[in-house]
Amino acid sequence: MAYNEKVLDHYENPRNVGSLDKQDAQVGTGMVGAPACGDVMKLQIRVNEDGVIDDAKFKTFGCGSAIAASSLVTEWVKGKTIDEALAIKNQEIADELALPPVKIHCSVLAEDAIKSAVADYRSKQKGA
Amino acid sequence: MIYLDHNATSPTRPGVAEAMLATLTRQEGNPSSVHGPGRAARQTLDEARRAVARLVNVHDSRVIFTSGGTEANHLAILGVAEQAAFQGTLITSAVEHPSVRMPCDKAEQRGMTVIRLPVDASGRIDPDQLETALTPDTRLVSIMAANNETGVLQPVTEIGALCRAAGVPFHCDATQYAGKLPLQADAIPADLLTLSAHKLGGPKGCGALIVGAAVQLTPQLLGGGQERNRRSGTENLSGIAGFGAVAQLVAPRIEAESLVLTALRQKLEEGLLKSVPDAVILGAQAPRLPNTTALALPGVDGETLVMTLDLAGFAISSGAACSSGKNTPSHVPLAMGLDHALTRSVTRISLGWDSTEHAVDRFIHAFHRSVDRLRKGSHFA
Amino acid sequence: MNKPIYMDYQATTPVDPRVMEAMLPWFVEKFGNPASRSHAYGWEADAAITTARKQVASVIKADPREIVFTSGATESDNLAIWGVAQFYRDKGNHIITPTTEHKAVLDTCRHLESEGFEITYLPVQTNGLVDLAQLEAAITPKTILVSIMAVNNEVGVIQPLEAIGRLCRQKKVFFHCDAAQGVGKIPIDVNAMHIDLLSISAHKIYGPKGVGALYVRRQPRVRLKAIMHGGGHERGMRSGTLPTPLLVGLGEACRIAEEEMTAENNRLLLLREQLKNGIMSQLTHVALNGDADARVAGNLNISFSYVEGESLMMAIKDVAVSSGSACTSASLEPSYVLRAMGVNEEMAHTSIRFGLGRFTTAEEVDHVIRIVVGAVNKLRDMSPLWEMVQDGIDPHTLKWAAH
């Protein structure tokens, strides 16, 4: 299967690979997917005092499209408020990367990862 | 050796072998593989598919590559019959190629009713009879475009229209027709169309079934899900590349070639009738392929004449080449009303893209001599 | 090294230049329909096909009269199983085949189920091999056919053909063997192994695609119903005009394979061990799939834990391999062969098949080791699962939501 250039670019030069301190109260961690399904995505966001995401990191076990989708959302969420980040839809991700139908689930997973990371951050804030 | 047996197989046209050799030497992968070599193979496959689709003026997705005309005919007939759970009626003609007759027989054994329309003395079915035979119970009509032994054309336009009106899929074995007469723009209004690469001057072992969008087929070869699940098995890549090349080559030439062949054959038939006046050309009154002449020669054994001419350096055939040396009289002349003795005398001369006037002249001469000797009983062989 | 390295010899093999040379004249100068016996062209083609038939028969120690040419192993498998089932359906309606067979066998069996046949899908052991006691227990008085492959296409394991054959003969059950991956790679003797039907593919042994053969035993005679009728070619078992150049190619491919098998296997074994040791000595959490010993020399199937197979294929894109990952299959299911061997889904997703063959060199193997080790390390650095493992957490102890 021939990959779109943007997928290849993110795959070969993934942005923001790595981890943030998940104990940090400003950091929200989202982990979605399952090893048995062939993809697991971990997305971390750090939210500053103004409620703006100032850093994002990912690690992904999955196919090239899953890695590219993760890499793309780390770029997109940075500088966005939490609500703006939550407004990112899987279709936008799929469109940006020109994902074929069999790879749409990768974009769904990436959207879920944002939601999961935000939920983690919010639950930490509530608890604090 | 002068080769006048193009309906058996047509010599590979120039350029075809090169296309095939290119795929073999490029070391392409398996078209089902996702890596580079696999994708290269897929591309070869796609290009050939486009060329074949253009030859018959359909969308690429309609083309299923098979191991040849025989397999395509089986897939069309048994694929539709199996969809119908071998219930209902199948209509075919009395002069079909064995690769259509046999799957029809098989469908009959499994429970279908098979109607075999007779042909008239010129070898054609009567569309009125087809219209009468078509009922709500009919599941498929399978009638060839052009007969392999006589070149006689069936009234496919009428057949197609009748089938369409009745809502019955029409399968047409165009193995002999394709490449000899134009196939553009609904020349044969069929839902299923059989093609064979080697009859066009392409490679053996490769053919296609063209399948209309509305036709449901049960696959006959199961396994890897190739050809959109309709024909499994790793694709015959070199054969398909050769098929694509020959389709591309032939498509723009068909009209001109058919005119040349028509003139050549006229010369041939005039010459033959002049030297052997009691010879009878089968289907002479019917529209025929421009390249085929089937001759009945009272008092001559067709098989012996073929051998005699072979030794003299001319390749023609008696009956159908596909009968693998079996010496049973052909069903086609019998269906046209010839008696057994005359049927055994039938020989077929089929011209092709490499035939020349000079070759035809020499053949007429040799034919005359051979018939003469056989009739005098002096078998020099 | 800039040229892509081909390590997918189980998917298909490049045509050997010697095979090309043998086919060449048949593409251009010679044509003739081999069923047209009455003229010289036909005779010449006939002679070439006779030679090819002998060459094919020789590599499996059969008689040339027992070889039926087909369009490939898929057709051979369909013809063998469907043909025998239909011919002998009055004798019995039970067929046994392992769960790890090629789809051409499994799909044909599944189709026969819809026609009233009973199929036992025999499980395999974790090493991929059939358990003979289980096979024996599965045979009933209604069993007419056992279909077991010689060599598995994904994991390369070699089934105990002789023992299976002996058992089948003793139980008076026909034994069909899909040997598409076995011919020319392991010694096959249809008589010593009591094989009644055997499928052969040309493009797996450096011949052209689109041609194969089915061996059908004459004594004791095996009969089958033809799938394709029409011209009465091939002893009435298979109709359709024979592609002379492809048949010549198949024959030559068999000749070379037979002649060079022993030396080639020794060479490939060294290369494969070089590849295996190179990878395994530099990476942890890698597992060999399939039996280590009962295996063809050209196959290495490895799961790289915590690295998804398709992304690994992308990372090593200059090396053509295949993966058991769902992402590389049309079905979106991970390899059913690995699953049948008890490999869990996650590990199936991380598997890569390296197929070595006639044109593989030691330099290529070294290069592939370097690329693979580098890519796996890079992807593991990117893998959340690998991170957990480094933190001492076993990802399998976590509860994952399926999606």
Coordinates of C-alpha atoms in Angstrom, one line a residue, chain A residues 1 3 7-8 11-14 17-19 22 31-42 58-65 67 102-103 105 109, chain C residues 305-308 310-312 314-317 327-328 332 334 345-346 349-350 378-385 387-388 391 393 395 398 400-403:
Chain A
M1 CA 0.0 0.0 0.0
Y3 CA 1.5 5.9 1.8
V7 CA 2.1 10.0 6.6
L8 CA 5.6 9.2 5.5
Y11 CA 6.5 8.5 10.3
E12 CA 10.1 9.1 9.4
N13 CA 10.4 12.3 11.4
P14 CA 8.0 11.9 14.2
V17 CA 8.2 11.6 20.7
G18 CA 8.8 11.0 24.4
S19 CA 7.3 11.3 27.8
K22 CA 2.9 11.7 34.5
M31 CA -3.5 5.8 26.8
V32 CA -5.9 4.3 24.3
G33 CA -6.0 1.2 22.1
A34 CA -5.0 -2.4 22.9
P35 CA -1.9 -4.5 22.1
A36 CA -4.1 -7.3 20.7
C37 CA -5.6 -4.9 18.2
G38 CA -2.2 -3.9 17.0
D39 CA -2.2 -0.3 18.2
V40 CA -1.7 1.5 21.5
M41 CA -1.3 5.3 21.7
K42 CA 0.0 7.3 24.6
F58 CA 3.5 10.8 22.4
K59 CA 4.5 7.2 22.2
T60 CA 2.7 4.8 19.9
F61 CA 2.8 1.1 19.2
G62 CA 1.1 0.7 15.8
C63 CA 1.2 1.0 12.1
G64 CA 2.7 3.9 10.2
S65 CA -0.7 5.7 10.0
I67 CA 2.3 6.8 14.4
V102 CA -8.8 0.9 6.3
K103 CA -6.8 3.4 8.3
H105 CA -9.4 3.8 12.9
L109 CA -7.7 6.5 18.1
Chain C
S305 CA 7.6 -7.7 21.0
Y306 CA 6.2 -4.2 21.4
V307 CA 6.9 -3.2 17.7
E308 CA 4.0 -3.4 15.3
E310 CA 3.6 -3.0 9.6
S311 CA 5.4 0.0 11.0
L312 CA 8.5 -2.2 11.2
M314 CA 7.9 0.7 6.8
A315 CA 11.0 1.4 8.8
I316 CA 12.9 -1.2 6.9
K317 CA 11.4 -0.2 3.6
C327 CA -2.4 -4.1 8.8
T328 CA -0.7 -5.8 5.9
L332 CA -7.5 -6.8 8.8
P334 CA -3.5 -10.9 12.2
E345 CA -2.7 -11.6 18.8
E346 CA -0.3 -9.0 19.9
H349 CA 0.9 -8.3 15.0
T350 CA 4.7 -8.0 15.7
K378 CA 13.9 3.2 17.1
L379 CA 10.4 2.0 17.2
R380 CA 10.7 0.6 20.7
D381 CA 11.9 4.0 21.9
M382 CA 8.6 5.2 20.4
S383 CA 6.5 2.4 21.9
P384 CA 4.4 3.0 25.1
L385 CA 4.5 -0.7 25.7
E387 CA 8.3 2.0 28.0
M388 CA 6.2 0.1 30.5
D391 CA 9.5 0.6 34.0
I393 CA 5.3 -3.1 34.2
P395 CA 1.6 -4.7 29.6
L398 CA -3.2 -4.3 32.4
W400 CA -7.1 -3.0 27.8
A401 CA -10.3 -1.8 26.2
A402 CA -10.8 -3.4 22.9
H403 CA -11.8 -1.1 20.1

